[in-house]
mmCIF file of C-alpha atoms in Angstrom:
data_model
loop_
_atom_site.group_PDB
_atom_site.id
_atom_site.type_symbol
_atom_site.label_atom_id
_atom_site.label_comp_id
_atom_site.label_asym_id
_atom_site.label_seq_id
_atom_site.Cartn_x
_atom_site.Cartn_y
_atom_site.Cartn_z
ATOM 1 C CA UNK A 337 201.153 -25.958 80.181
ATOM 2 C CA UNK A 338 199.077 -29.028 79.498
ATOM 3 C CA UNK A 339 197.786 -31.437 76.775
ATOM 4 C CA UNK A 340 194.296 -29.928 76.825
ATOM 5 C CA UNK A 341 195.655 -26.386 76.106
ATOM 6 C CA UNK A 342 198.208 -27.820 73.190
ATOM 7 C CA UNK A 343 195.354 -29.683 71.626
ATOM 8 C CA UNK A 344 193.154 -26.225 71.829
ATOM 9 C CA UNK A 345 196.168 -24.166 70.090
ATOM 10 C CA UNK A 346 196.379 -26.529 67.442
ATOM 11 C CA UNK A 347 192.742 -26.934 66.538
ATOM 12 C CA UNK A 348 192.383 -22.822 66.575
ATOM 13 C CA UNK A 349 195.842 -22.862 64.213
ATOM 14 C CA UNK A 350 194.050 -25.370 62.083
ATOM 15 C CA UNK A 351 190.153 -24.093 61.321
ATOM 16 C CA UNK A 352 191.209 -20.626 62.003
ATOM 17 C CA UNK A 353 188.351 -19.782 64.340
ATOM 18 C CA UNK A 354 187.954 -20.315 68.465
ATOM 19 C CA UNK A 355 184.441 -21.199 67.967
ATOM 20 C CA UNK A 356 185.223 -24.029 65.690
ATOM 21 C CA UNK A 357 187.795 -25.402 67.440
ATOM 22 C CA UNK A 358 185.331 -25.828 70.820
ATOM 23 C CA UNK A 359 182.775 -27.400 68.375
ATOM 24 C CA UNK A 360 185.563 -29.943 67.453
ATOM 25 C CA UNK A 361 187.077 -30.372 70.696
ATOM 26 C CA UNK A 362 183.619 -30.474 72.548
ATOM 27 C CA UNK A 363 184.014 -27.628 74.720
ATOM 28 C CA UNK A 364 182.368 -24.436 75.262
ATOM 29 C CA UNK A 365 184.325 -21.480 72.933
ATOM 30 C CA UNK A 366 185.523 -19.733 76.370
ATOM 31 C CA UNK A 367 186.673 -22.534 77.508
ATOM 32 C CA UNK A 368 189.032 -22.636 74.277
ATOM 33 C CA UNK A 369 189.348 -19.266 74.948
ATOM 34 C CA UNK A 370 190.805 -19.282 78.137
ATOM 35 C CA UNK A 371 193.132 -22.358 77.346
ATOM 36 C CA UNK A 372 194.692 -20.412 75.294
ATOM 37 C CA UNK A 373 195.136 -16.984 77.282
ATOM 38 C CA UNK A 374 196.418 -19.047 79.874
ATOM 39 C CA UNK A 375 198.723 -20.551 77.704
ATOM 40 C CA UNK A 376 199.873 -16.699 76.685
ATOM 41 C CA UNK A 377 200.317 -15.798 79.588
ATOM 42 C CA UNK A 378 202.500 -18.275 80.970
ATOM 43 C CA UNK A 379 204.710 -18.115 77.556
ATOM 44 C CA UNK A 380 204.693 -14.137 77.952
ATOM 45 C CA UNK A 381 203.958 -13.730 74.024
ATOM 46 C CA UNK A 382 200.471 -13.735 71.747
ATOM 47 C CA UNK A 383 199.941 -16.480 70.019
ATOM 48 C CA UNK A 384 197.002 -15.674 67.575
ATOM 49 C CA UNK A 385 196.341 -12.593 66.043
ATOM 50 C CA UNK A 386 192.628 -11.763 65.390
ATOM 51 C CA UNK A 387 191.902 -11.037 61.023
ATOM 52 C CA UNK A 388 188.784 -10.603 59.270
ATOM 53 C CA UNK A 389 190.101 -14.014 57.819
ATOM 54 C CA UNK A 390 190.139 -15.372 61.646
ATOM 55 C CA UNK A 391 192.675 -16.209 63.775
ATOM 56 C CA UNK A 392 195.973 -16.331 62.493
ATOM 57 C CA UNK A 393 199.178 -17.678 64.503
ATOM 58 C CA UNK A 394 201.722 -15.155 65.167
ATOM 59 C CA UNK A 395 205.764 -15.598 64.569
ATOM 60 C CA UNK A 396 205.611 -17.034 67.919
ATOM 61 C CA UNK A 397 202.673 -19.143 67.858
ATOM 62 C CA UNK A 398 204.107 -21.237 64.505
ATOM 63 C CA UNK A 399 206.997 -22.173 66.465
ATOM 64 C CA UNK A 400 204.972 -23.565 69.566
ATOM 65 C CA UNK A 401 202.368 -24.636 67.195
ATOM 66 C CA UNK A 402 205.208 -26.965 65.673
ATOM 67 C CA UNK A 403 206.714 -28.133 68.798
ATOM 68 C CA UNK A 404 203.168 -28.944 70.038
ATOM 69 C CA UNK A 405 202.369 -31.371 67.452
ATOM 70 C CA UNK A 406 205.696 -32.943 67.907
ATOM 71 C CA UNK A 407 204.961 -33.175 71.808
ATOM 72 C CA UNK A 408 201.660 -34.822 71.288
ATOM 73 C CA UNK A 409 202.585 -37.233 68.594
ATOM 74 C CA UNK A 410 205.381 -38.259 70.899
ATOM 75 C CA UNK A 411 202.673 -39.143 73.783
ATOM 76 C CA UNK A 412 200.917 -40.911 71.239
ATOM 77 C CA UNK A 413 203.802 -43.272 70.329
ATOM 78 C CA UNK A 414 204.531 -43.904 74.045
ATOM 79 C CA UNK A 415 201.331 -44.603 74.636
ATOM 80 C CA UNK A 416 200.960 -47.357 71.796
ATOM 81 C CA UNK A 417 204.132 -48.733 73.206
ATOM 82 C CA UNK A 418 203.325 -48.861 77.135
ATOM 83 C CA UNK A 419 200.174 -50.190 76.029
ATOM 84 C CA UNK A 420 200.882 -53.531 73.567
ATOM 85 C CA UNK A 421 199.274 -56.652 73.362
ATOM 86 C CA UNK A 422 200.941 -59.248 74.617
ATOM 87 C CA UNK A 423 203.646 -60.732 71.979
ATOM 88 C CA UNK A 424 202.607 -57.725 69.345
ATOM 89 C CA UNK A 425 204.775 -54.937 67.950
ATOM 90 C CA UNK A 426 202.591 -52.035 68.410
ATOM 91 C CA UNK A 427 203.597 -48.295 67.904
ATOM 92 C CA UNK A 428 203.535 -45.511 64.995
ATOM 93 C CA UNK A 429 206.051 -45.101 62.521
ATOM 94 C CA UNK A 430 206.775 -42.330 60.399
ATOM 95 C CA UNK A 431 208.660 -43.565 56.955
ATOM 96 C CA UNK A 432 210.113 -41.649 54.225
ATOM 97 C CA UNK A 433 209.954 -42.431 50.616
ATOM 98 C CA UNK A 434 211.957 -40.701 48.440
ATOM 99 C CA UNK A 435 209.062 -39.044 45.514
ATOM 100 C CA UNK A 436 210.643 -40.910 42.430
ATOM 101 C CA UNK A 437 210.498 -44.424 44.742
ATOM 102 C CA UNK A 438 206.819 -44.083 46.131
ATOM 103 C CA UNK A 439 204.881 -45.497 43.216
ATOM 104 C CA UNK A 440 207.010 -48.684 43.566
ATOM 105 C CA UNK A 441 207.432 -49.094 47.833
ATOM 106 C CA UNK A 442 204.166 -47.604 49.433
ATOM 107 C CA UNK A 443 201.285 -50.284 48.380
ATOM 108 C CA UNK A 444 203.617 -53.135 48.920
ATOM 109 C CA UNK A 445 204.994 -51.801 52.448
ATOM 110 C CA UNK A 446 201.572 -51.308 53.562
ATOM 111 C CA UNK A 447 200.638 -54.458 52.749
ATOM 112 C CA UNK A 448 203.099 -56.354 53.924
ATOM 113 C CA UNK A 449 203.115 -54.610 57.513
ATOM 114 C CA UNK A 450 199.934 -54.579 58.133
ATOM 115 C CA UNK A 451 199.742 -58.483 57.576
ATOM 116 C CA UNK A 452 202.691 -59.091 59.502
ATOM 117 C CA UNK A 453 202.113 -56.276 62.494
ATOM 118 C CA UNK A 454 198.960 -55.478 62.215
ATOM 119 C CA UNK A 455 199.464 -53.047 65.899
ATOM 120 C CA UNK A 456 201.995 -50.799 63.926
ATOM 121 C CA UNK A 457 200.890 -47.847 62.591
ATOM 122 C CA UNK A 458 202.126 -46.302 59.080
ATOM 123 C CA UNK A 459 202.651 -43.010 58.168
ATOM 124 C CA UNK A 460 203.627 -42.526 55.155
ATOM 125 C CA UNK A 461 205.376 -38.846 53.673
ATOM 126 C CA UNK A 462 207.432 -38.406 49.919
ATOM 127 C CA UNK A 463 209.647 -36.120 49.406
ATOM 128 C CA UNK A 464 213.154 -35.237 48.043
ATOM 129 C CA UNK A 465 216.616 -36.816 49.541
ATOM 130 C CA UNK A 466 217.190 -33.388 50.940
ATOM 131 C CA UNK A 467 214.030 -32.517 52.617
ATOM 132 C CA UNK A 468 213.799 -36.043 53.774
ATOM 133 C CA UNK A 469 216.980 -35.679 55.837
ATOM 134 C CA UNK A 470 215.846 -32.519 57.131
ATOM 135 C CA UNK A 471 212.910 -34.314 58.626
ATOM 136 C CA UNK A 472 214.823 -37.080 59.880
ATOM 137 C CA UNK A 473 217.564 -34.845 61.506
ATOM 138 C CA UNK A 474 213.998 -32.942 63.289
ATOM 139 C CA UNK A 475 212.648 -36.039 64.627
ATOM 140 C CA UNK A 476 209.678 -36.061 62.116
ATOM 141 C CA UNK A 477 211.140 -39.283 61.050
ATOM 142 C CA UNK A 478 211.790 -42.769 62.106
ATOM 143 C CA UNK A 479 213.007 -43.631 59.019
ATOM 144 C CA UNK A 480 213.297 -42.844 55.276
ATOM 145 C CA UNK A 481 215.253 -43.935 52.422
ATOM 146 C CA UNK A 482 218.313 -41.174 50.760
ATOM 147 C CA UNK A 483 220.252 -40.759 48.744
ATOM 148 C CA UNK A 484 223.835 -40.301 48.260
ATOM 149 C CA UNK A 485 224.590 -40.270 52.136
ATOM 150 C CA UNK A 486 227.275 -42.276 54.063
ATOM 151 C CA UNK A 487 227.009 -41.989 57.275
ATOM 152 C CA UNK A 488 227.287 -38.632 59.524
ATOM 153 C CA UNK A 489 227.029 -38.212 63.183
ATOM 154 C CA UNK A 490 223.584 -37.780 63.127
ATOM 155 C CA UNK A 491 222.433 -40.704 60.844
ATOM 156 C CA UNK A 492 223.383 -44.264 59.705
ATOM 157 C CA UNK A 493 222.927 -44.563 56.258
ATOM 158 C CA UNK A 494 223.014 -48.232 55.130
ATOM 159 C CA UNK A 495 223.168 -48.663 51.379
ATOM 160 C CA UNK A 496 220.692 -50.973 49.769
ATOM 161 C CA UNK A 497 220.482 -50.656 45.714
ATOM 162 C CA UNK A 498 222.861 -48.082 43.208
ATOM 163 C CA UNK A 499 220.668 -46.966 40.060
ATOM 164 C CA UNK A 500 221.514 -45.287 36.977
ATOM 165 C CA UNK A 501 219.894 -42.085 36.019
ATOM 166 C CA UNK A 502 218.470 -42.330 32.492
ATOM 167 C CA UNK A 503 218.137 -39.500 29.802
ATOM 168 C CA UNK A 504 214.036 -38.662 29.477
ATOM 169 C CA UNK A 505 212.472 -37.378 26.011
ATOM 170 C CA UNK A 506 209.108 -37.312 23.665
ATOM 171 C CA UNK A 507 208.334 -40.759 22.712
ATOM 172 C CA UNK A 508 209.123 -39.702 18.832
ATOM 173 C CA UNK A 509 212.626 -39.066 20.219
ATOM 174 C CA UNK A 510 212.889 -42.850 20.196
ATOM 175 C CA UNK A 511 215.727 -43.493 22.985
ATOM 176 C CA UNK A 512 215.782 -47.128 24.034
ATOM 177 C CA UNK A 513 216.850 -48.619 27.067
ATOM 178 C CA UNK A 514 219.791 -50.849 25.204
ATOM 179 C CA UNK A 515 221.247 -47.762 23.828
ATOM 180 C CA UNK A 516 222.710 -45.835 26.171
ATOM 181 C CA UNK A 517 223.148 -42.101 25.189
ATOM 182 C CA UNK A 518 226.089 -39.576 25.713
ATOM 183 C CA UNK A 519 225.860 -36.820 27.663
ATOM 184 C CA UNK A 520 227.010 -34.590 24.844
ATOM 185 C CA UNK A 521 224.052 -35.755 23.242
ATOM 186 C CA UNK A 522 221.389 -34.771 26.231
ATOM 187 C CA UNK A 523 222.730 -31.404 26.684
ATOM 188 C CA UNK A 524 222.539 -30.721 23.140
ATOM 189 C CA UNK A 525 218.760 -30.070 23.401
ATOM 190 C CA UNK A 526 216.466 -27.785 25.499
ATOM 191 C CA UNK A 527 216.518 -29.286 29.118
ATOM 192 C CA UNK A 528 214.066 -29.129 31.931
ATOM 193 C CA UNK A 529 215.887 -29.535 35.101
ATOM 194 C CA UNK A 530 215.381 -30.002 39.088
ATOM 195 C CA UNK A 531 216.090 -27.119 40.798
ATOM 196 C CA UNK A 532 219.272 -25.822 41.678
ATOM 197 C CA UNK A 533 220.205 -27.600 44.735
ATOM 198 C CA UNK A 534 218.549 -30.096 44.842
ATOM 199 C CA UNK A 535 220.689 -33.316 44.893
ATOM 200 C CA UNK A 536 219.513 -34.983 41.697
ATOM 201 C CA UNK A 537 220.562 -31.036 40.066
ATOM 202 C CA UNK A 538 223.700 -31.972 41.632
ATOM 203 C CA UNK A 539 224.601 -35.317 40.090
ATOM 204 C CA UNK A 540 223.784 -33.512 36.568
ATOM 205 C CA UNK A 541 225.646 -30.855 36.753
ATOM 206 C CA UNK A 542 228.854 -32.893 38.351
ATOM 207 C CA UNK A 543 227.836 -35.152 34.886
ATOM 208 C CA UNK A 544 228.102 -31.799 32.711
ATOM 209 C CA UNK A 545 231.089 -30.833 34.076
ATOM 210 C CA UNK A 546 232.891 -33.795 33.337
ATOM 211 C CA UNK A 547 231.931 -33.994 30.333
ATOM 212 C CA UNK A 548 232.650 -30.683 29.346
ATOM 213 C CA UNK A 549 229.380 -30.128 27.512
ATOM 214 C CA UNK A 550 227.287 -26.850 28.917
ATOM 215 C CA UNK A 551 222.931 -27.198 29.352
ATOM 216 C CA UNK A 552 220.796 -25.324 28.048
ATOM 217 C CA UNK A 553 218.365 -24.956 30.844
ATOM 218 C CA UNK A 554 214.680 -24.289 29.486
ATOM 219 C CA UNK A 555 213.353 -24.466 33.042
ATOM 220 C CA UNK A 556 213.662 -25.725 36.295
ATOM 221 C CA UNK A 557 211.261 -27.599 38.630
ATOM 222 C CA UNK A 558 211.318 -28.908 42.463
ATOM 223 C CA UNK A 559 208.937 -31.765 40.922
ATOM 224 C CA UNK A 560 209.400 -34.776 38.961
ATOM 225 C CA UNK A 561 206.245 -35.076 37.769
ATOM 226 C CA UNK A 562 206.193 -31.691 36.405
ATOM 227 C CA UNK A 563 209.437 -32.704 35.149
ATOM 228 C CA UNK A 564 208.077 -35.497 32.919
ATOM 229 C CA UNK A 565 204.694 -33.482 32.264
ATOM 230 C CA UNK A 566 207.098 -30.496 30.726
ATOM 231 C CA UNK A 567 209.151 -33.062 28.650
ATOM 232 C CA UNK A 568 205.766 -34.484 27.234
ATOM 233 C CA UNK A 569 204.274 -30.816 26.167
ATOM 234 C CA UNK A 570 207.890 -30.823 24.083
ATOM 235 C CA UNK A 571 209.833 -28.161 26.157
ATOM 236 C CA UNK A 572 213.042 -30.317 26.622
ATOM 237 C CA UNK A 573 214.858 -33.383 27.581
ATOM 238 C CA UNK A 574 215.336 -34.566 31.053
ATOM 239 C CA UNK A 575 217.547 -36.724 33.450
ATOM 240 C CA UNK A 576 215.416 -38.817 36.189
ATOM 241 C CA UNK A 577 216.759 -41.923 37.882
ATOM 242 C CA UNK A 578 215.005 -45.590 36.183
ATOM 243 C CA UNK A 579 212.155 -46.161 38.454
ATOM 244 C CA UNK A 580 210.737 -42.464 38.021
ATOM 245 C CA UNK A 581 209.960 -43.275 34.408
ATOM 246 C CA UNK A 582 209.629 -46.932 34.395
ATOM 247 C CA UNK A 583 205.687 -46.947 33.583
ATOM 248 C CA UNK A 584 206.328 -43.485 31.288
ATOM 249 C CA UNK A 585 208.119 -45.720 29.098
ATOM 250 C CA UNK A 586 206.400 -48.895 28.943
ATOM 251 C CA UNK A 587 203.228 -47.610 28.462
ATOM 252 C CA UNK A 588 204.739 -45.107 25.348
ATOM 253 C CA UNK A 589 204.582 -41.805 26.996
ATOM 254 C CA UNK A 590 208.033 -41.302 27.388
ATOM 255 C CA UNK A 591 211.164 -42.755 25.730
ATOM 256 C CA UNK A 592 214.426 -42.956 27.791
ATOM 257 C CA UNK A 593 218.017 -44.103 27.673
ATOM 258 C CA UNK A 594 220.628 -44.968 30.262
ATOM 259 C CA UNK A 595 223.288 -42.202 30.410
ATOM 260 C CA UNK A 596 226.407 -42.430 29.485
ATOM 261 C CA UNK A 597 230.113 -40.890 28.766
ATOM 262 C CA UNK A 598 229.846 -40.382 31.905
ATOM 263 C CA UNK A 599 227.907 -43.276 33.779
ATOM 264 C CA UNK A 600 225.857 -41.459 36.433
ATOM 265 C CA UNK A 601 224.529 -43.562 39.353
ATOM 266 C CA UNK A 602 222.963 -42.498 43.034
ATOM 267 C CA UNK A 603 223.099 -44.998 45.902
ATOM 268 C CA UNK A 604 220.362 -45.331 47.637
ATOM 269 C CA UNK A 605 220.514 -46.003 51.455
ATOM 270 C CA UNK A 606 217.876 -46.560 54.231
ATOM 271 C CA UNK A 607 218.963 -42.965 57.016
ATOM 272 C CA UNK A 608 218.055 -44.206 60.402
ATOM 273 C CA UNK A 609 218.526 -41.305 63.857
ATOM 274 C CA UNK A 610 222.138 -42.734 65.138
ATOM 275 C CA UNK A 611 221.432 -41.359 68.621
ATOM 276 C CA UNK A 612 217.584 -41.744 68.840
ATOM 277 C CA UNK A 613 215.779 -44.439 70.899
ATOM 278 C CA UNK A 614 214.411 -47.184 67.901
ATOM 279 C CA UNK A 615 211.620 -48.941 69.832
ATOM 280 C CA UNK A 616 210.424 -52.589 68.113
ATOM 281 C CA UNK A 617 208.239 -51.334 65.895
ATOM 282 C CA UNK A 618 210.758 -49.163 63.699
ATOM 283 C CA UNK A 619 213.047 -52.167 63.583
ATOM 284 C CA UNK A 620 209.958 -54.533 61.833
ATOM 285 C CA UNK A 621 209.015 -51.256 59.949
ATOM 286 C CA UNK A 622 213.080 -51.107 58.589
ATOM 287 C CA UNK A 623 213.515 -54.683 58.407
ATOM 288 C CA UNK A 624 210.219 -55.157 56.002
ATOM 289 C CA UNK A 625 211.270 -51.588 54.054
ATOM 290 C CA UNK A 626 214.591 -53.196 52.828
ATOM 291 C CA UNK A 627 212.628 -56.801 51.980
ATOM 292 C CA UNK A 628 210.236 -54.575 49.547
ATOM 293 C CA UNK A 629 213.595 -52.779 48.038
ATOM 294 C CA UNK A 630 214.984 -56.093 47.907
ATOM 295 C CA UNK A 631 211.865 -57.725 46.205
ATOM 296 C CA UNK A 632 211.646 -55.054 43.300
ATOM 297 C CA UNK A 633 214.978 -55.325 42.372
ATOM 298 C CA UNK A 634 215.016 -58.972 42.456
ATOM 299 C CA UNK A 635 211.188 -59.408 40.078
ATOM 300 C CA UNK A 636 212.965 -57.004 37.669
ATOM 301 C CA UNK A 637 210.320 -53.964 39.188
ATOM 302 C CA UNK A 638 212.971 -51.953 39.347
ATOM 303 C CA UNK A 639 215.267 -53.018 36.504
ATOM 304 C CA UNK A 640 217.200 -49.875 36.610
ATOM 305 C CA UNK A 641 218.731 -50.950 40.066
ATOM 306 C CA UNK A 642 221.655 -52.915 41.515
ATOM 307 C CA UNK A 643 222.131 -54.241 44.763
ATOM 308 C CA UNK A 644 224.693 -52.465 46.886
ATOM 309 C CA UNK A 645 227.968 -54.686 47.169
ATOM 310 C CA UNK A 646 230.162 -53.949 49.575
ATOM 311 C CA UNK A 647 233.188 -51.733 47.893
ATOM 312 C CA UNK A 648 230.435 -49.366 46.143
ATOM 313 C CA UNK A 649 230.549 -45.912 46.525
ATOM 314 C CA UNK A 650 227.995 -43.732 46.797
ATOM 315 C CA UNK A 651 228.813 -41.344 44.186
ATOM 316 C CA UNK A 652 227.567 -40.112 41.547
ATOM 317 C CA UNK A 653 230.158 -41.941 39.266
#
């Protein structure tokens, strides 16, 4: 097994044809062809199967289709690491940005790496708390920002801002950001949720219970901006932490209020690998990740955040 014949089964997985893939890779199609019977044979299993739609990975070739991306992004970091200038940071990084936080983080981390490192590469992926763990925990991560983690034996999780989640409506609805509405009051109408699960669905419902008041769920959603388009087309209320409806609000589209009876807050917390290798240029890539979190709380960007203190839980309380 060899880098020539992992790069040849992921170009066939990804145009679906043998003959484009040696077009791409600049080969004649049997020599694709054989790099990847060769491959089959040595793994004892096929890896394509042949449809009138064109090739088409098999259970078996997914999974080594997977791991061979992973192996041949990993020789790509090393080899922007073994290969610096002298005195530069140089090396890819992989962040995570949690979907509601990406609007506020992504330009400005960018920007401020790229002026500072200009030899580390970004790549950027959103996503929900839950599926951004999963990615860390599978080593498609360097880094991303959770929430509502402490630490586990797997990840540090060091806590950086605690924000409130806010009750969403219809601009006629009129909620305003100094009048913080009761629970009670949110469940009374028609709500569109996040999916069961998920861990912003989990805040709510620990919210409902306390309160004692049951939803009416309308419909669910595993996307926050469906979320906020369903409130707008006047199919329900919502709950979404500040910064996912900060610009919803100002410009009119939305109205919102912080919850209340009960407060509900998540902590937010930068989940770094607790037993992976972090070369230099994930440390400048963390380090300048918690100066932009830092920044927008501190301009009033993100005025529905705190600081972590030490003493704060993570909770949702």
């Amino acid at each position: 097994m060899d880098v020539k014949q992992l790069k040849a089964l992921i170009t066939v997985a990804e145009v679906g044809s043998v003959t484009r893939a040696a077009e791409l890779l600049h080969l004649v199609q049997p020599a694709v062809t054989r790099q990847i019977r060769t491959l089959e044979e040595e793994l004892g299993v096929a890896l394509f199967r042949r449809t009138r739609q064109g090739m088409r990975p098999t259970e078996a070739g997914e999974i080594m289709i997977d791991r061979a991306r992973r192996a041949l992004s990993e020789l790509e970091r090393a080899r922007a690491e073994v290969q610096p200038s002298p005195g530069e940071v140089t090396g890819i990084v992989t962040v995570g940005l949690l979907e509601s936080t990406s609007d506020l983080l992504a330009e400005p981390l960018v920007s401020a790496v790229g002026a500072a490192h200009p030899g580390v590469e970004l790549r950027l992926m959103t996503g929900y708390s839950g599926h951004l763990q999963r990615w860390l925990d599978d080593g498609d991560l360097d880094l991303t920002l959770l929430y509502n983690l402490d630490s586990s034996p797997s990840l540090n999780a060091r806590p950086l801002v605690r924000e409130r989640l806010w009750a969403v409506a219809p601009a006629a609805a009129g909620l305003r950001a100094d009048l913080p509405v009761a629970f009670a009051d949110v469940a009374a109408h028609p709500l569109v949720m996040p999916a069961a699960g998920h861990s912003l669905r989990t805040l709510i419902d620990a919210a409902a219970a306390r309160s004692g008041s049951p939803m009416d769920i309308a419909v669910q959603t595993n996307a926050m901006r469906v979320q906020k388009q369903l409130v707008l087309a006047g199919h329900g209320w919502t709950v979404l932490p500040g910064v996912g409806i900060a610009e919803d609000v100002a410009d009119g589209t939305l109205s919102a209020a912080p919850l209340c009876e009960p407060d509900v807050w998540r902590s937010i917390v930068l989940g770094t690998p607790r037993y992976r290798r972090v070369p230099p240029a994930v440390e400048v890539v963390a380090r300048e990740l918690v100066l932009r979190v830092e920044a927008a709380v501190a301009q009033g960007r993100w005025p529905s955040a705190q600081r972590h203190t030490s003493g704060e839980q993570g909770s949702g309380a």
